[in-house]
Coordinates of C-alpha atoms in Angstrom, one line a residue:
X1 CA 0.0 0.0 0.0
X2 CA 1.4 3.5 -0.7
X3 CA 3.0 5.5 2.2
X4 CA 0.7 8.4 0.9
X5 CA -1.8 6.8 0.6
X6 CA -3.7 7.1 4.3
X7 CA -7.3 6.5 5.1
X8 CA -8.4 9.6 7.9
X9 CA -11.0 8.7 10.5
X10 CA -13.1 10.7 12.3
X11 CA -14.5 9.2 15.6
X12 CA -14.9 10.7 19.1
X13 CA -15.4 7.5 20.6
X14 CA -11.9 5.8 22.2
X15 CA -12.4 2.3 21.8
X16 CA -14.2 2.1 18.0
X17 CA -11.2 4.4 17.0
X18 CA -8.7 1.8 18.9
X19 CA -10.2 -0.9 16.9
X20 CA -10.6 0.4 13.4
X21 CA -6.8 1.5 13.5
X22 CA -5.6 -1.0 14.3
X23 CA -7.4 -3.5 12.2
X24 CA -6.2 -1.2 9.5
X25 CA -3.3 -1.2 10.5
X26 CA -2.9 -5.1 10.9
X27 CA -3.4 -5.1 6.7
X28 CA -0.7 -2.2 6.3
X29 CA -2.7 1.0 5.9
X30 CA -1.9 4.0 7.6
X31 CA -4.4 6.2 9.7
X32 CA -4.8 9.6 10.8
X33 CA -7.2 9.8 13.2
X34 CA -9.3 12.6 14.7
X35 CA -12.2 13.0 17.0
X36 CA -13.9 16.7 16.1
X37 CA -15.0 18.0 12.8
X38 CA -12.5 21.1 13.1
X39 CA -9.4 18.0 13.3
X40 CA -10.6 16.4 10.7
X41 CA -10.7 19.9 8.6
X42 CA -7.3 20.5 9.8
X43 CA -5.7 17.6 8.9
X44 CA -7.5 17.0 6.0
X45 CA -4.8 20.0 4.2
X46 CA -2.1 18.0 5.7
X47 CA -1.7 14.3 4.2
X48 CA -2.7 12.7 0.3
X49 CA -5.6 11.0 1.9
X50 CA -7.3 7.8 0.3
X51 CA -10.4 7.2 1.7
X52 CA -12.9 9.2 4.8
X53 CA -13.8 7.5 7.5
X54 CA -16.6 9.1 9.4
X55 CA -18.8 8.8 12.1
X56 CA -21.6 11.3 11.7
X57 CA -22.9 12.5 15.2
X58 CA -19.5 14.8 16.7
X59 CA -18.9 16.7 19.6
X60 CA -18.4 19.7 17.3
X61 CA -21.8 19.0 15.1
X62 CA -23.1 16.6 12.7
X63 CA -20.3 15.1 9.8
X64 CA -22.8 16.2 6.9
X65 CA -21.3 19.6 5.9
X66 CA -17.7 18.1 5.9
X67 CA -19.1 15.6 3.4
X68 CA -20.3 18.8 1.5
X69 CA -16.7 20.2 1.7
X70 CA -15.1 17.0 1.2
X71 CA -17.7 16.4 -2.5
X72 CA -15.9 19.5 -3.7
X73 CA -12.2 19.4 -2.9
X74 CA -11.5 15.8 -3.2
X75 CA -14.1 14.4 -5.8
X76 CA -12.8 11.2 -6.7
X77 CA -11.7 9.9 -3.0
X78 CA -14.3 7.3 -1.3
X79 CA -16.1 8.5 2.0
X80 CA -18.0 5.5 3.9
X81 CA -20.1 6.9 7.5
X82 CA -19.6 4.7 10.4
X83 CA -23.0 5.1 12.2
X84 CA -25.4 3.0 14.7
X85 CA -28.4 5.1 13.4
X86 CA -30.1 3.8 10.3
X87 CA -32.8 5.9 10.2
X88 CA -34.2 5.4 6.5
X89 CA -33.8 9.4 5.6
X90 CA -30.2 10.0 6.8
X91 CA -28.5 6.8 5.1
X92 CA -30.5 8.7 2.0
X93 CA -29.0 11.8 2.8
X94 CA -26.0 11.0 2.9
X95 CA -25.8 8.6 -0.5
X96 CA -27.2 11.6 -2.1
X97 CA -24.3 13.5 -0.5
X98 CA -22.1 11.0 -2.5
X99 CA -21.2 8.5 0.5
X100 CA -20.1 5.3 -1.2
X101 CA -21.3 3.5 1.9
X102 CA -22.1 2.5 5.2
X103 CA -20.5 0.8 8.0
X104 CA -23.0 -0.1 11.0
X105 CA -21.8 0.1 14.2
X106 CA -20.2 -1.8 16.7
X107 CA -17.8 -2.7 13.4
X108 CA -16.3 -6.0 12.6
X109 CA -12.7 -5.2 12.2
X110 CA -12.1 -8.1 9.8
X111 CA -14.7 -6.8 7.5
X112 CA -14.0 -3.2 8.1
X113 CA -10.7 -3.7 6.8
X114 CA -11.7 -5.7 3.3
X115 CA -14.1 -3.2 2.7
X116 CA -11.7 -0.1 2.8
X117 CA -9.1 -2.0 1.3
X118 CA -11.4 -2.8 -1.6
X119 CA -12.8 0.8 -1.9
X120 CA -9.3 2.4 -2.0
X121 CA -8.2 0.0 -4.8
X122 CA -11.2 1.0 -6.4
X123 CA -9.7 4.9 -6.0
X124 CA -6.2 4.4 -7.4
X125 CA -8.1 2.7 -10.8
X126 CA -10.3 5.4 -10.9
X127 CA -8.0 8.3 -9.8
X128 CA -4.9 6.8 -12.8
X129 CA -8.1 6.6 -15.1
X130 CA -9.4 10.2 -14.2
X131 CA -5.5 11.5 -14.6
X132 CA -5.1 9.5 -18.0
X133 CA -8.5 11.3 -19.0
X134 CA -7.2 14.7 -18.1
X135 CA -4.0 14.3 -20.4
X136 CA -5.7 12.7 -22.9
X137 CA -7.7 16.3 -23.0
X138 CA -4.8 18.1 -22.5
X139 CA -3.6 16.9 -25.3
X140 CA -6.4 17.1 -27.2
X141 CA -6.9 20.8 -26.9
X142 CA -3.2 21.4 -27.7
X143 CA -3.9 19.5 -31.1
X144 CA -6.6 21.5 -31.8
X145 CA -4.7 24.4 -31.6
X146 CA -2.5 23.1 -33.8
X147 CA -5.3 22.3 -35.9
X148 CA -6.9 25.6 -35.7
X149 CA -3.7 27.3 -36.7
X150 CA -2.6 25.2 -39.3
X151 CA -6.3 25.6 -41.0
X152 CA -6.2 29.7 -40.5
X153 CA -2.9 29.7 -42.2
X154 CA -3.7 27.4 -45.4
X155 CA -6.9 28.7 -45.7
X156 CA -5.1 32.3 -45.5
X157 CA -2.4 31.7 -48.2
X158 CA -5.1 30.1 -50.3
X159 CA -7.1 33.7 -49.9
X160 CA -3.7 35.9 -50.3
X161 CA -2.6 34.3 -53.0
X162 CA -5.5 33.6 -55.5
X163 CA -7.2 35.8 -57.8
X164 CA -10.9 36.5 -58.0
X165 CA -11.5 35.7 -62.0
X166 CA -15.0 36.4 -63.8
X167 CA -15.6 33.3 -65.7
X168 CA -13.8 31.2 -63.2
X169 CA -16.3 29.5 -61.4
X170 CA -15.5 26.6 -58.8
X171 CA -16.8 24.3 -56.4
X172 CA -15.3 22.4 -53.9
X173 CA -16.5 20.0 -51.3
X174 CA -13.8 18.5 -48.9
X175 CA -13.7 15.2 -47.2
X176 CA -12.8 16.6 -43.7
X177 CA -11.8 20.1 -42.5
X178 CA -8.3 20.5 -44.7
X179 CA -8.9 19.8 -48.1
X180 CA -6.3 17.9 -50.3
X181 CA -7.2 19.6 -53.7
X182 CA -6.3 23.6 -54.6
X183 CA -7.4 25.8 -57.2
X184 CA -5.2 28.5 -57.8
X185 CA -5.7 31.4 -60.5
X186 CA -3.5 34.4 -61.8
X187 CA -2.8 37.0 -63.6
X188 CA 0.5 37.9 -66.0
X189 CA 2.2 41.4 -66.4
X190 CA 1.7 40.2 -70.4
X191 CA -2.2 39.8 -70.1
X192 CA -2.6 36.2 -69.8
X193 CA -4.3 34.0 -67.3
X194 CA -2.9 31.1 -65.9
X195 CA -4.7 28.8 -63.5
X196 CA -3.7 25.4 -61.3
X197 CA -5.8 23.2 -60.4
X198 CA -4.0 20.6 -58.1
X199 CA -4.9 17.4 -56.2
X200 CA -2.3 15.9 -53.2
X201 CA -1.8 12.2 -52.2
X202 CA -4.0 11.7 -49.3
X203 CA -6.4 13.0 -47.3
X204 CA -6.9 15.9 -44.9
X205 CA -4.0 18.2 -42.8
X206 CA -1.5 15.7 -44.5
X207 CA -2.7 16.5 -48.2
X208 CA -3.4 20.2 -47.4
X209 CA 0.3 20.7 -46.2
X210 CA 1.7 18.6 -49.0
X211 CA -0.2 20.6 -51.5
X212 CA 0.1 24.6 -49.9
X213 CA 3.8 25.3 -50.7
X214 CA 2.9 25.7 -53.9
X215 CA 0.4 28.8 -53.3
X216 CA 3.4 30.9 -52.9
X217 CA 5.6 29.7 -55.5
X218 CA 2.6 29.9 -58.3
X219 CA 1.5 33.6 -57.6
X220 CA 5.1 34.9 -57.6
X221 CA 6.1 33.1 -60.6
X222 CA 3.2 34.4 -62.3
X223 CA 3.3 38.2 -61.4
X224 CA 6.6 37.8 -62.4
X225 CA 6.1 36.7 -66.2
X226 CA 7.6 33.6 -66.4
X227 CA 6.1 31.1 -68.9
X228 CA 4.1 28.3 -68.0
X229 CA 6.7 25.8 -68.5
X230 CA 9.2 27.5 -66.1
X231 CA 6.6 28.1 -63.5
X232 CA 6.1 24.1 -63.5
X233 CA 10.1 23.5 -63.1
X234 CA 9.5 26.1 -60.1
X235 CA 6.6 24.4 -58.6
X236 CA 8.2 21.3 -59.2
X237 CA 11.6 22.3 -57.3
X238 CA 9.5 23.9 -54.3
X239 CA 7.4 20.5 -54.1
X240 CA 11.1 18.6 -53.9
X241 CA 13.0 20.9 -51.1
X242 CA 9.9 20.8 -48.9
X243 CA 8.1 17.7 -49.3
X244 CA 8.5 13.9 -48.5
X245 CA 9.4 11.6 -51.4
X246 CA 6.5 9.5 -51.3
X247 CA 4.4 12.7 -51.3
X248 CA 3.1 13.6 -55.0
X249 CA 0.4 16.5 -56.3
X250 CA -1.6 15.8 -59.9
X251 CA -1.9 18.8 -61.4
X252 CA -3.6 20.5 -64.5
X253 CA -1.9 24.0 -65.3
X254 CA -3.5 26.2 -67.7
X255 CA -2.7 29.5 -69.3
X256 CA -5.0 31.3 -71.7
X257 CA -3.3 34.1 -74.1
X258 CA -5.7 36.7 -75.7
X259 CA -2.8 38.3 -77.4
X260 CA -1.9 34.9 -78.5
X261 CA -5.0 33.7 -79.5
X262 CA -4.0 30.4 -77.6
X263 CA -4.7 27.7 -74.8
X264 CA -1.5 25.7 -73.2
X265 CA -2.4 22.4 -71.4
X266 CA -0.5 21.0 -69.1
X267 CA -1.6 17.5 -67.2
X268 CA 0.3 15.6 -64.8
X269 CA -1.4 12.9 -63.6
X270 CA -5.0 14.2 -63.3
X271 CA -8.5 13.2 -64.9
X272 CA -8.9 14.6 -68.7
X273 CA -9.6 18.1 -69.2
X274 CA -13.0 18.6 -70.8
X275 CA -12.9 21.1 -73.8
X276 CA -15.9 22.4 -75.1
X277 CA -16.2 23.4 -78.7
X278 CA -18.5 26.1 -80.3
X279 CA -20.4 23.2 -81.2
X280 CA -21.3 21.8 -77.9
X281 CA -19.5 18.7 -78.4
X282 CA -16.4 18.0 -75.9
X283 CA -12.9 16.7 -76.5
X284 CA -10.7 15.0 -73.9
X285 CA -6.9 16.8 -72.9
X286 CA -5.8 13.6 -71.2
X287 CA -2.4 13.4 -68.7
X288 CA 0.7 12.9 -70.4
X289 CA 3.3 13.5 -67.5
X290 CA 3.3 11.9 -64.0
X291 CA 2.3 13.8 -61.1
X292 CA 4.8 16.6 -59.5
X293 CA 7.4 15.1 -57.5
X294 CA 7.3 11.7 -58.5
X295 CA 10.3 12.8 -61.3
X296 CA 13.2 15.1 -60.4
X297 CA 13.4 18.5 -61.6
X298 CA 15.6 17.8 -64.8
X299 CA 13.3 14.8 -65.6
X300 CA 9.8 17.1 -65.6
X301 CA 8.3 17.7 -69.4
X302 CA 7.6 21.4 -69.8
X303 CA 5.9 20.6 -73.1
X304 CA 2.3 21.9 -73.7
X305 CA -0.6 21.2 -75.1
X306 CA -1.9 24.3 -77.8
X307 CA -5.2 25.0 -78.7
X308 CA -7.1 28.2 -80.1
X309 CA -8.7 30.0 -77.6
X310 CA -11.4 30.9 -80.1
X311 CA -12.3 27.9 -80.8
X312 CA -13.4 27.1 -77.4
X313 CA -16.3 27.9 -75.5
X314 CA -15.9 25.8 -71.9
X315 CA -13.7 24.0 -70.1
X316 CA -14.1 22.0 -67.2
X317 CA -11.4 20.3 -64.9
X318 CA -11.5 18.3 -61.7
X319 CA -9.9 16.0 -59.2
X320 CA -10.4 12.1 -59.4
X321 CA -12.8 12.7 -56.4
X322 CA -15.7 13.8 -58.6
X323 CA -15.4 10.7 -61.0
X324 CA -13.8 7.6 -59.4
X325 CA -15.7 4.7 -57.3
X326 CA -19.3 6.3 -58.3
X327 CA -22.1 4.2 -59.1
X328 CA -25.8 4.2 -60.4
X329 CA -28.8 2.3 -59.7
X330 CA -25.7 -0.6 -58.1
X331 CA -23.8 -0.7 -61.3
X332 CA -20.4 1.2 -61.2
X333 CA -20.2 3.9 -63.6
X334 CA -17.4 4.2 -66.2
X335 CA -15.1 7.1 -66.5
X336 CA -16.7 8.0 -70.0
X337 CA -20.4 7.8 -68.7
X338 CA -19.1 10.3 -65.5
X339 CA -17.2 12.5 -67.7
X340 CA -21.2 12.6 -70.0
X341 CA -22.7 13.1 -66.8
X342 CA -20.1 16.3 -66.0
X343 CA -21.1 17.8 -69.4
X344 CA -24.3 18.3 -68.8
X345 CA -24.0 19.4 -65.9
X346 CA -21.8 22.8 -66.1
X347 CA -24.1 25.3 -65.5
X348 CA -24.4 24.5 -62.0
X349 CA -20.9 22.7 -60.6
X350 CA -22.0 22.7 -56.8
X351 CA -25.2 20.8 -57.8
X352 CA -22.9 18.6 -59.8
X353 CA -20.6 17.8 -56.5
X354 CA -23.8 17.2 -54.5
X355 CA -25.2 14.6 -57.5
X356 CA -21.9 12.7 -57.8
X357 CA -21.4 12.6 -54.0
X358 CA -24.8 11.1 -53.5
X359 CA -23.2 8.5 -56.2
X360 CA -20.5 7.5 -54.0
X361 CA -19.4 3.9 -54.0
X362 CA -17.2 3.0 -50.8
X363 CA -15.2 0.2 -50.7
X364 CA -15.4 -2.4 -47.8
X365 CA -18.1 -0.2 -46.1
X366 CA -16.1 2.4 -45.6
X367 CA -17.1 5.8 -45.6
X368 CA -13.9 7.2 -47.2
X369 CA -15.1 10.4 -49.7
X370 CA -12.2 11.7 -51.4
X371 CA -12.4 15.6 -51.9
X372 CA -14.3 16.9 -54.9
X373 CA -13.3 20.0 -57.1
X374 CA -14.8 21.0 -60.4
X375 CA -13.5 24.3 -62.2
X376 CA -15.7 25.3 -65.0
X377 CA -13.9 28.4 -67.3
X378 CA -16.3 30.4 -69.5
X379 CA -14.3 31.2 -72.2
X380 CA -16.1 34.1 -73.4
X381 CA -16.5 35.9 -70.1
X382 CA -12.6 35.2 -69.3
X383 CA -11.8 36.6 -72.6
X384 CA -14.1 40.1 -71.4
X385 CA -12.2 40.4 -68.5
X386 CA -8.8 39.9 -70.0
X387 CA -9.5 42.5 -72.7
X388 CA -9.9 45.3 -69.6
X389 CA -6.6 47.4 -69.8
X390 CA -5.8 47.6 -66.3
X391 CA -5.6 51.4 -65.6
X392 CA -2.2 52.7 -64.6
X393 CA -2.3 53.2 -61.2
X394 CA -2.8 56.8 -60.0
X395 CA -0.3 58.8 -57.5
X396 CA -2.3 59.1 -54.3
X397 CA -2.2 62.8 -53.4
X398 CA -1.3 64.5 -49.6
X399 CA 1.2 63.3 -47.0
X400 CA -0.2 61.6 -43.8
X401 CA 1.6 59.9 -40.9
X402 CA -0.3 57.2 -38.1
X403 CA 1.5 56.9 -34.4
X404 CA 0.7 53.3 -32.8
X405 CA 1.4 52.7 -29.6
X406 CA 0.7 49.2 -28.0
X407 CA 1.2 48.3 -24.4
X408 CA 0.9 45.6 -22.3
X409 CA -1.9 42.9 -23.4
X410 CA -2.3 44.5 -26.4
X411 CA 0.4 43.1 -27.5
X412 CA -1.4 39.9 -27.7
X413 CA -3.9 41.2 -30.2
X414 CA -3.4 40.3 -33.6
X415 CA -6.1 42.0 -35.4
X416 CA -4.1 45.0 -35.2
X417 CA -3.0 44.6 -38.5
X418 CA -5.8 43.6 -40.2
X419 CA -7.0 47.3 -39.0
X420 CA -3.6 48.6 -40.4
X421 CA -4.1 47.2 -44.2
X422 CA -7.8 48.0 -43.9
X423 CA -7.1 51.4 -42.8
X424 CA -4.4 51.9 -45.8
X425 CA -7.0 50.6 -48.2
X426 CA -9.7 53.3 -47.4
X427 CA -6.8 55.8 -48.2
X428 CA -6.8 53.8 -51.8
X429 CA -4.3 51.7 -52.0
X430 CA -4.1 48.6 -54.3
X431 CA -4.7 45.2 -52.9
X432 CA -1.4 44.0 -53.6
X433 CA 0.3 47.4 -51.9
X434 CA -1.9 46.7 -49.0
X435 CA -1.4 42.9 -48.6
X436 CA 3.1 44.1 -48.9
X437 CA 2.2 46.3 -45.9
X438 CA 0.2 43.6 -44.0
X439 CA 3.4 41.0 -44.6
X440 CA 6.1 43.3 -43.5
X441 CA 4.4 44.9 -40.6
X442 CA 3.5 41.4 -39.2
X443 CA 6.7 39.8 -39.3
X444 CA 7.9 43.0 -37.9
X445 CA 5.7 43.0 -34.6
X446 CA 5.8 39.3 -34.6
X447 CA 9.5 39.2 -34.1
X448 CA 9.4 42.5 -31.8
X449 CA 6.6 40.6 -29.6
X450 CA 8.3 36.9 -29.3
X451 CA 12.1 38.0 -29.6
X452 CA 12.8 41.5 -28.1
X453 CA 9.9 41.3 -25.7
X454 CA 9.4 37.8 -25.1
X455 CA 13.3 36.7 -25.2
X456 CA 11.8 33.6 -26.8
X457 CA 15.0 31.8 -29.2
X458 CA 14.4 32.1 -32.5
X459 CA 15.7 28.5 -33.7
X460 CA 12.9 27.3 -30.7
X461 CA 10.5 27.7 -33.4
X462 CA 11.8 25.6 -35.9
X463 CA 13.2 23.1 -33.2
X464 CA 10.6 22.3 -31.0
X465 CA 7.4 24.2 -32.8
X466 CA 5.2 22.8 -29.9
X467 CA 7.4 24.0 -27.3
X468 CA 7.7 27.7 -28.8
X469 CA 3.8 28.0 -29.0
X470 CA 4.1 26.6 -25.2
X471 CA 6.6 29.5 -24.2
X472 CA 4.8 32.0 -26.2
X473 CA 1.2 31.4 -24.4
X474 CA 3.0 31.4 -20.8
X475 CA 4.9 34.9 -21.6
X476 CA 1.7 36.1 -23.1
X477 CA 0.0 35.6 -19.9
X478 CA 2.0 37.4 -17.9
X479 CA 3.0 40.3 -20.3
X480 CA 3.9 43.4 -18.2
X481 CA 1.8 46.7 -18.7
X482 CA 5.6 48.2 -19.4
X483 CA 6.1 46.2 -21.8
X484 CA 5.3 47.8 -25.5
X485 CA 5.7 48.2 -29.2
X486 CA 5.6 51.9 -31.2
X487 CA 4.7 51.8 -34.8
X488 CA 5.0 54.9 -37.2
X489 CA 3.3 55.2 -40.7
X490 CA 4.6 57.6 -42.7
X491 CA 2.8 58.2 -46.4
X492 CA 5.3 60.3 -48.5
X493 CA 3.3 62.1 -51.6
X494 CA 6.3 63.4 -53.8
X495 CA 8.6 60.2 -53.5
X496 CA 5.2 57.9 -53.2
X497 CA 6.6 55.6 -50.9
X498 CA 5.4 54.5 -47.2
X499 CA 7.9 54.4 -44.5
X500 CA 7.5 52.0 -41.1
X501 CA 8.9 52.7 -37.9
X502 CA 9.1 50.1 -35.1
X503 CA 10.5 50.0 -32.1
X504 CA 9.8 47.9 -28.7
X505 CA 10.7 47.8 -25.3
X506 CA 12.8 44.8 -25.3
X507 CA 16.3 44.0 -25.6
X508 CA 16.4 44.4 -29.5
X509 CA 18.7 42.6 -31.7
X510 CA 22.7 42.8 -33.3
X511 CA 22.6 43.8 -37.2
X512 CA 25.8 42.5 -38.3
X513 CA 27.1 44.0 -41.6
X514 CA 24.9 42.6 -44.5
X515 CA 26.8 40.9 -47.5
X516 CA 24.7 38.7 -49.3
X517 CA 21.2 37.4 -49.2
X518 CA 22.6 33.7 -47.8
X519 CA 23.5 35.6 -44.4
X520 CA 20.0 36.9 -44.0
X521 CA 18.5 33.8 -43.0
X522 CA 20.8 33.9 -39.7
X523 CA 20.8 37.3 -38.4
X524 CA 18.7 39.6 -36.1
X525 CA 18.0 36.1 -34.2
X526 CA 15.5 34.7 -37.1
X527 CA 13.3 37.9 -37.6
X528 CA 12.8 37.2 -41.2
X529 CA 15.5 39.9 -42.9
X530 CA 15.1 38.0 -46.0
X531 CA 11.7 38.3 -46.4
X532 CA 11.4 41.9 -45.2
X533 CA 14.4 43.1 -47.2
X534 CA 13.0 41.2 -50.5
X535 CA 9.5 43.1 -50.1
X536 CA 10.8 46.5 -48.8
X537 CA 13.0 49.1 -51.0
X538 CA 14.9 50.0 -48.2
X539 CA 15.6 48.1 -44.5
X540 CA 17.4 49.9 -41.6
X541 CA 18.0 49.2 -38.3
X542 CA 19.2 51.5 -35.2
X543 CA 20.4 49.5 -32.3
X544 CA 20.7 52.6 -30.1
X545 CA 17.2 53.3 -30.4
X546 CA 16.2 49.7 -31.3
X547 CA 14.2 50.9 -34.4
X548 CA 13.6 49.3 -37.3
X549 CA 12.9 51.5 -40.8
X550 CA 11.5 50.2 -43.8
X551 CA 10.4 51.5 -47.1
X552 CA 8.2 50.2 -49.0
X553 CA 7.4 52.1 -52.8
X554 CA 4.2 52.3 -54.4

């Protein structure tokens, strides 16, 4: 039996406490007995006590408010009530008070004993099993977290990073919470629309994180004006540094050139694109390459498929989700009859998903949906809104300058900058000015927050990610009202360029001297130079102020 594990009894009378200790005693439990309700309270604080032991009528009163106490600040421990009085409405008072039972006077010490024994057994089991419980929650709620941010973040790049097209529409309906498949769209400095429609192995977080490295890579190589050939050895690289090897993503890339008067295919390892005629009748643009990252970079075909965009009136591409395992009336359906079935369908894709998914064949009895994405392109509407001349962009006129100051739990609010890129767009700023802002500012206070505030390690992050969000909620909670961050906005009319000052309270950080971009990624204890310098025009930093100025041009 445990050393802290004691059994307290509360009896005024000598002799039945003489005999119940030491009968307990004879089978190796320990005792601590009292004889008034105030010892009992007393010692109660004292000792890792295993099971109650009390008599109910004591000197100082009647045992059934210490029951009350004893409910709430040791739930799980047994209390039996020693008693000669069996009066029908206290042995229901007291079971309704959650005694486990009763033990009639004068006692029999051998049974006394076997009984207790039994009922603190029955504690430990319940007490490990209450404890397991507890870190099974904890847990729990920490993967939840994890969950939640993981979800906000995909879901976030997904938003940032994909263009809202007339004449693109899509519909999407995901197995779980993270979906595995990604529709990306973009357009070119030359005019041209490209657009990705992509489907990782797997399902759920696993596929989502597989597949959202790409996001990045596609919009940048885009606004950039590579072709689509070099942004498929791009996306193919990213997919190889980041992911595992027995991780692939299918993938349909298509670019549409008004000037050009031409559509380039590209399919790796995805269901036919559908290509609808002037006529109404459909061809098929089947896969030709394997899926990205099943082939190394210098393997991967960049060669296209060409077609004249006038010639085309729809087109229609989707994941395997929407046509694989489906059946009709108990007969499985072909590819060919599913791909019919999509055809007539187009004018309303979420009805479509809802149709096939009601067709859903599983295998074994298991309920295993894959995701579902259908992107239908109207032709002649994408051709509209490719013919708009975007109009040069106009020099905003007046100086203006925002002061921020942020103290003490504050600092924990990250809608701040939300309000800042808002704020900066009802001046009338472009999207893509706004969203520069939003990246530099946050990676700015991030960094101000966790590593000249918090004095959290930059490399904890990347290490240990579960321990950094751990050291980053306990330092949140007990952020000092001292402690605080200044932010200055500064909108310059005849240069047209946006300065940020920031500045916090904490220790700052050593610039070393900068000499190429390679060093970046290990200076200013991981603040994200690289990324700040690569968006900004100009980066300083003034370690005897601790302030950090960029500029960012419009």
């Amino acid at each position: 039996m445990p050393q802290e594990n004691k059994v307290l009894i509360l009896e005024d009378d000598t002799s039945t406490r003489l005999i119940v200790s030491k009968s307990l005693a004879a089978q190796g439990i320990e005792t601590v007995i009292v004889g008034t309700l105030a010892e009992a309270e007393a010692e109660v604080e004292k000792h890792s006590i295993a099971l109650f032991l009390l008599d109910v009528h004591l000197p100082d009163g009647d045992s059934t408010e210490l029951v009350r106490k004893l409910r709430i600040s040791h739930p799980l421990v047994p209390v039996l009530v020693m008693t000669g009085d069996y009066e029908q409405n206290r042995v229901s008072e007291f079971f309704d008070l959650g005694v486990r039972d009763f033990i009639r006077k004068p006692v029999h010490p051998i049974l006394l004993a076997s009984r207790v024994r039994s009922f603190i057994r029955n504690y430990a089991t319940e007490r490990a099993l209450f404890e397991a419980n507890e870190m099974y929650q904890r847990i729990a709620h920490e993967k939840e977290q994890e969950e939640e941010l993981a979800h906000y973040v995909y879901n976030h790049i997904l938003d940032v990073h994909t263009s809202k097209i007339d004449g693109l529409d899509v519909a999407i309906r995901s197995s779980g919470r993270f979906c595995g498949d990604m529709i990306l769209s973009a357009k070119a400095p030359n005019g041209n629309l490209v657009v990705m429609l992509a489907d990782a192995t797997g399902h759920g977080m696993a596929a989502a994180l597989t597949i959202y490295p790409m996001a990045s890579t596609f919009s940048a190589m885009v606004s950039k004006g590579l072709s689509l050939g070099a942004i498929l050895k791009e996306l193919s690289t990213k997919h190889n540094q980041c992911i595992p090897q027995n991780r692939f993503v299918a993938a349909i890339l298509i670019e549409l050139s008004p000037a050009e008067n031409s559509i380039r295919v590209w399919n790796g390892g995805m269901p036919s694109l559908l290509m609808f005629g002037n006529d109404g009748e459909f061809t098929k643009v089947s896969s030709k390459n394997l899926a990205i990252g099943i082939l190394p970079d210098e393997l991967i075909s960049t060669k296209m498929e060409v077609f004249e965009l006038d010639k085309v009136r729809k087109m229609a591409m989707f994941s395997d989700g929407l046509i694989e395992n489906k059946a009709i009336g108990g007969r499985n359906i072909s590819f060919d009859e599913a791909y019919d079935i999509i055809a007539t369908h187009l004018d309303d894709p979420q009805g479509l998903l809802g149709k096939m998914h009601d067709c859903e064949q599983f295998v074994n009895e298991l309920n295993d949906h894959d995701d579902m994405t259908l992107a239908v392109l109207d032709l002649e509407r994408l051709k509209e809104e490719l013919k708009q001349v975007e109009q040069e962009e106009e020099a905003l006129p007046g100086s203006f300058e925002f002061d921020f100051v942020l103290t003490g739990a504050s600092l924990n609010n990250d809608k701040f900058v939300f309000g800042l890129s808002e704020l900066l767009a009802s001046y009338g700023f472009n999207k893509e000015f706004c969203q520069k802002v939003f990246t530099v500012v946050t990676e700015l206070l991030v960094n101000a927050v966790d590593h000249g505030i918090f004095n959290i390690p930059s490399n904890l992050k990347e290490e240990d990610f579960i321990a950094y969000l751990s050291m980053r909620e306990e330092k949140q909670s007990t952020i000092a009202a001292s402690d605080k961050v200044s932010i200055q906005v500064k909108w310059q009319e005849p240069t047209q360029t946006l300065e940020i000052f920031l500045s916090d309270s904490g220790n700052g950080y050593e610039l070393n001297s900068i000499n190429n971009d390679n060093e970046l990624d290990d200076l200013a204890y991981g603040r994200g130079l690289k990324l700040i310098t690569s968006l900004s025009h100009s980066f300083d930093y003034d370690e005897h102020t601790n302030t950090t100025h960029v500029t960012l041009e419009y």
